[in-house]
């Protein structure tokens, strides 16, 4: 004899889903917290590169706020992806020994470059997954 009180599967629309926190903005904030003080200690001859790095970081942070608040997110995520690629190039330039010649060391050490590149890689992975979900 079957059980009189059979389990009823939960309805899909019964409970409201709580919005998941926007992890991409948190990671970008951590990257800015790491990279911004580094750019403040660049030598005078690399000040323009430091300014571009700061502008790029702040643009990515601005795009993350826009993505969190907008309804149509595709263009903003594409702009953010482009800006992240630009930031990666600038960070690579700041650590390049060839650009700064043999006399002067590059503004970023290899450890600083590796740490910053790890932040950028993680942000890129999160952003790529986010773009794929749109």
GROMACS .gro file of C-alpha atoms in nm:
model
  134
    1UNK     CA    1   0.000   0.000   0.000
    2UNK     CA    2   0.154   0.331  -0.105
    3UNK     CA    3   0.213   0.598   0.154
    4UNK     CA    4  -0.091   0.825   0.180
    5UNK     CA    5   0.124   1.131   0.240
    6UNK     CA    6   0.352   1.135  -0.061
    7UNK     CA    7   0.625   1.391  -0.080
    8UNK     CA    8   0.538   1.685  -0.296
    9UNK     CA    9   0.833   1.832  -0.485
   10UNK     CA   10   0.892   2.198  -0.406
   11UNK     CA   11   0.749   2.441  -0.655
   12UNK     CA   12   0.997   2.648  -0.844
   13UNK     CA   13   0.827   2.980  -0.787
   14UNK     CA   14   0.752   2.935  -0.416
   15UNK     CA   15   1.060   3.090  -0.261
   16UNK     CA   16   1.224   3.408  -0.372
   17UNK     CA   17   1.587   3.363  -0.450
   18UNK     CA   18   1.816   3.594  -0.261
   19UNK     CA   19   2.045   3.775  -0.500
   20UNK     CA   20   2.397   3.644  -0.482
   21UNK     CA   21   2.655   3.906  -0.385
   22UNK     CA   22   2.853   4.043  -0.675
   23UNK     CA   23   3.190   3.869  -0.626
   24UNK     CA   24   3.350   4.040  -0.924
   25UNK     CA   25   3.328   4.382  -0.757
   26UNK     CA   26   3.489   4.241  -0.441
   27UNK     CA   27   3.784   4.100  -0.635
   28UNK     CA   28   3.827   4.425  -0.826
   29UNK     CA   29   3.828   4.613  -0.495
   30UNK     CA   30   4.101   4.383  -0.364
   31UNK     CA   31   4.305   4.440  -0.682
   32UNK     CA   32   4.270   4.818  -0.649
   33UNK     CA   33   4.369   4.796  -0.281
   34UNK     CA   34   4.683   4.611  -0.386
   35UNK     CA   35   4.778   4.803  -0.699
   36UNK     CA   36   4.697   5.164  -0.613
   37UNK     CA   37   4.964   5.202  -0.341
   38UNK     CA   38   5.221   5.039  -0.570
   39UNK     CA   39   5.162   5.301  -0.839
   40UNK     CA   40   5.215   5.579  -0.586
   41UNK     CA   41   5.575   5.465  -0.534
   42UNK     CA   42   5.672   5.461  -0.904
   43UNK     CA   43   5.975   5.677  -0.991
   44UNK     CA   44   5.921   6.013  -1.159
   45UNK     CA   45   6.018   5.890  -1.506
   46UNK     CA   46   5.741   5.628  -1.489
   47UNK     CA   47   5.476   5.861  -1.352
   48UNK     CA   48   5.277   5.857  -1.676
   49UNK     CA   49   5.260   5.477  -1.669
   50UNK     CA   50   5.147   5.492  -1.305
   51UNK     CA   51   4.874   5.740  -1.399
   52UNK     CA   52   4.751   5.511  -1.678
   53UNK     CA   53   4.750   5.212  -1.441
   54UNK     CA   54   4.543   5.406  -1.188
   55UNK     CA   55   4.299   5.528  -1.456
   56UNK     CA   56   4.256   5.176  -1.586
   57UNK     CA   57   4.197   5.031  -1.238
   58UNK     CA   58   3.939   5.296  -1.157
   59UNK     CA   59   3.765   5.245  -1.493
   60UNK     CA   60   3.734   4.872  -1.421
   61UNK     CA   61   3.596   4.953  -1.076
   62UNK     CA   62   3.346   5.193  -1.234
   63UNK     CA   63   3.238   4.927  -1.486
   64UNK     CA   64   3.182   4.678  -1.204
   65UNK     CA   65   2.942   4.921  -1.036
   66UNK     CA   66   2.763   4.977  -1.368
   67UNK     CA   67   2.730   4.602  -1.426
   68UNK     CA   68   2.584   4.557  -1.079
   69UNK     CA   69   2.324   4.831  -1.134
   70UNK     CA   70   2.224   4.802  -1.501
   71UNK     CA   71   1.960   4.584  -1.656
   72UNK     CA   72   2.135   4.546  -1.993
   73UNK     CA   73   2.488   4.440  -1.908
   74UNK     CA   74   2.643   4.304  -2.227
   75UNK     CA   75   2.808   4.622  -2.358
   76UNK     CA   76   2.937   4.715  -2.015
   77UNK     CA   77   3.092   4.372  -1.965
   78UNK     CA   78   3.259   4.393  -2.306
   79UNK     CA   79   3.399   4.738  -2.220
   80UNK     CA   80   3.523   4.600  -1.889
   81UNK     CA   81   3.689   4.307  -2.068
   82UNK     CA   82   3.872   4.547  -2.300
   83UNK     CA   83   3.982   4.765  -2.008
   84UNK     CA   84   4.109   4.457  -1.822
   85UNK     CA   85   4.318   4.361  -2.128
   86UNK     CA   86   4.463   4.714  -2.132
   87UNK     CA   87   4.543   4.691  -1.761
   88UNK     CA   88   4.720   4.358  -1.815
   89UNK     CA   89   4.938   4.517  -2.085
   90UNK     CA   90   5.025   4.813  -1.862
   91UNK     CA   91   5.116   4.587  -1.570
   92UNK     CA   92   5.336   4.382  -1.803
   93UNK     CA   93   5.502   4.705  -1.922
   94UNK     CA   94   5.564   4.818  -1.565
   95UNK     CA   95   5.751   4.494  -1.492
   96UNK     CA   96   5.944   4.484  -1.821
   97UNK     CA   97   6.320   4.510  -1.785
   98UNK     CA   98   6.362   4.578  -2.157
   99UNK     CA   99   6.154   4.895  -2.145
  100UNK     CA  100   6.349   5.046  -1.856
  101UNK     CA  101   6.697   4.955  -1.981
  102UNK     CA  102   6.977   4.794  -1.786
  103UNK     CA  103   7.057   5.097  -1.574
  104UNK     CA  104   6.725   5.130  -1.391
  105UNK     CA  105   6.512   4.855  -1.239
  106UNK     CA  106   6.148   4.832  -1.347
  107UNK     CA  107   5.893   4.994  -1.113
  108UNK     CA  108   5.734   4.656  -1.033
  109UNK     CA  109   5.936   4.367  -0.893
  110UNK     CA  110   5.870   4.018  -1.025
  111UNK     CA  111   5.681   3.928  -0.706
  112UNK     CA  112   5.459   4.237  -0.736
  113UNK     CA  113   5.400   4.158  -1.104
  114UNK     CA  114   5.309   3.796  -1.026
  115UNK     CA  115   5.068   3.899  -0.750
  116UNK     CA  116   4.901   4.166  -0.964
  117UNK     CA  117   4.881   3.927  -1.262
  118UNK     CA  118   4.713   3.671  -1.035
  119UNK     CA  119   4.451   3.931  -0.938
  120UNK     CA  120   4.395   4.019  -1.306
  121UNK     CA  121   4.371   3.652  -1.402
  122UNK     CA  122   4.111   3.582  -1.133
  123UNK     CA  123   3.908   3.887  -1.236
  124UNK     CA  124   3.931   3.775  -1.600
  125UNK     CA  125   3.803   3.429  -1.512
  126UNK     CA  126   3.511   3.569  -1.313
  127UNK     CA  127   3.429   3.813  -1.592
  128UNK     CA  128   3.450   3.543  -1.858
  129UNK     CA  129   3.209   3.324  -1.664
  130UNK     CA  130   2.978   3.619  -1.614
  131UNK     CA  131   2.982   3.703  -1.986
  132UNK     CA  132   2.910   3.339  -2.072
  133UNK     CA  133   2.607   3.342  -1.841
  134UNK     CA  134   2.451   3.646  -2.013
   0.00000   0.00000   0.00000
